Amino acid sequence: MQTMKKVIIGLFGVLLLASCEDFLVEEPKLSQSTEITLSTFEGLNKAVAGAYGPLASTTWYGPGFVLDAELRSGNGKRPTQSQYTSGRYTTPYELSYSASATSGLWGFAYYVISAANNVMDNLEGKAGVGGITQQQVDNLKAECLFLRALSHFDLVRLYAQPYTYAKTSDPDLPGVPYVFHTDPAGKPPRDKVVDVYNYIVTDLLEADSLMSDDYQRLGGIDPYAYATKPAVQALLSRVYLYMGEWQNAADYATKVINNSKFRLWTKEEYKDVWGQDVPSTGEVIFEIYGDKANSYDGYWEGPAYMTSPDGYADVAASNDLVNLYDPEDVRGELFRGVSDVPNLFWTLKYPGKGKATPDLNNVIVIRLSEMYLNRAEAIANGASVAGRNALDDINAVVVNRGETPYTGVTLDDIFTERRKELAFEGHLWFDYARTQRPMVRIDYTATNKENQNIPFPDYRWALPISNSEIDANPNLVQNEGYY
């Protein structure tokens, strides 16, 4: 049995469970100690609700993790006109990362991991007390496993080379510490990339087996902002896709596609779904609820404000992305220009709730069209699904967007359709990495061209770990190229 890993969480990590349950559920902050809070099922349940809070931090899904990936990959660009830039996002766009200027995801992700671990460490013996059933305990544990897996998945995607490269070229490549139990004094080393992915899969498979089919966390505004069984299965499909485990990727995508709770948006619906407060029908499987009270930072500097000419406007759309769409493709209508600068566009996937508050918008993490595209790619790579082929799945998406159906499909076609369908949702950079494609940015506005295009393999596919983390934990090894 593998050695249980531990992580430094410090004072804020210790206090996380006692102070963050009001992020998504309107509950008073617990004034008790962590030990007392975790001594009851009610306290554990509130702690899990609060553990979703850091996902909305400005360096994670609210919106740095998403928009940084769009800028690095060539879907996004920084306008050069002074009226449409606040000076933000220079580092991800120019890939000018250093050990002193890197992503802040690390700390927030390990806060969530710490919260999930603390709850799971205190779940034993709660079934049968005060009418609490074993299924209630299992559902709560499944939520924690989902959060732990998602957090480690985002960490290993950002701070390590892709699994497919590590497995075939260097199985010893370092990933991130996979933390199973929390210890304020722990100084864990980095686990191997291949091991981290295997741990993620193990957590998600257990979550899938534990969670009841109809489980839905009560008390929140947005039911899609919490883990459900379809969310677990959808994340499994994505993780398996990143691993090149094609049959498993297809099988778990099929489970979600066959779930009657979800359907693809029609062409008519597609333009109007992006600013909803709570999705009513359709594709959303898991998302971050956009609310100023929901941010772990205490405010919401969301993607709507960063991608609007009425806001900071720092993240515009590259012209080569805009030009990919056919005239009849509704996705091509999700761009907004301005009268004073020709050929400058921003995405309309984050219009602001009610179209009046541009900084407030939900951030979709997983939706149904991704499952069709996952399955299409998996089938094209050899997976078998009864009664379906890759052409069926890619056309299921494009026909619902108004695009001309394909008569044949290649892996390059699927890659392009993923770019078109999932633009500004944080996928393209990681799609380049996992498929080991060189990244070429055509519409690139930075003066420094050194990092415009990135070959594969290259050290820049893994971001540096912050110096502060390295200094605090001497067992951490920095990524190549950032010493």
Short mmCIF file of N, CA and C in Angstrom, two decimals, residues 93-96 444-453:
data_model
loop_
_atom_site.label_atom_id
_atom_site.label_comp_id
_atom_site.label_asym_id
_atom_site.label_seq_id
_atom_site.Cartn_x
_atom_site.Cartn_y
_atom_site.Cartn_z
N TYR A 93 0.34 35.48 -21.14
CA TYR A 93 0.34 35.68 -22.59
C TYR A 93 1.74 35.52 -23.18
N GLU A 94 2.72 36.08 -22.52
CA GLU A 94 4.10 36.01 -23.01
C GLU A 94 4.85 34.80 -22.46
N LEU A 95 4.17 33.98 -21.66
CA LEU A 95 4.80 32.84 -20.99
C LEU A 95 6.10 33.25 -20.31
N SER A 96 6.05 34.40 -19.67
CA SER A 96 7.24 34.92 -18.98
C SER A 96 7.24 34.50 -17.52
N TYR A 444 -0.66 37.14 -32.65
CA TYR A 444 0.09 37.35 -31.41
C TYR A 444 0.55 38.79 -31.35
N THR A 445 0.18 39.50 -30.28
CA THR A 445 0.38 40.95 -30.23
C THR A 445 1.55 41.41 -29.38
N ALA A 446 2.17 40.51 -28.63
CA ALA A 446 3.26 40.92 -27.74
C ALA A 446 4.50 41.30 -28.54
N THR A 447 5.25 42.25 -28.03
CA THR A 447 6.50 42.66 -28.67
C THR A 447 7.56 41.58 -28.55
N ASN A 448 7.60 40.94 -27.39
CA ASN A 448 8.56 39.85 -27.16
C ASN A 448 8.03 38.57 -27.81
N LYS A 449 8.69 38.13 -28.86
CA LYS A 449 8.23 36.96 -29.63
C LYS A 449 8.89 35.66 -29.18
N GLU A 450 9.71 35.71 -28.14
CA GLU A 450 10.49 34.54 -27.75
C GLU A 450 9.62 33.32 -27.47
N ASN A 451 8.47 33.54 -26.84
CA ASN A 451 7.61 32.43 -26.44
C ASN A 451 6.32 32.38 -27.24
N GLN A 452 6.31 32.97 -28.43
CA GLN A 452 5.09 32.96 -29.23
C GLN A 452 4.67 31.54 -29.57
N ASN A 453 5.60 30.72 -29.99
CA ASN A 453 5.33 29.35 -30.38
C ASN A 453 6.14 28.40 -29.51
#
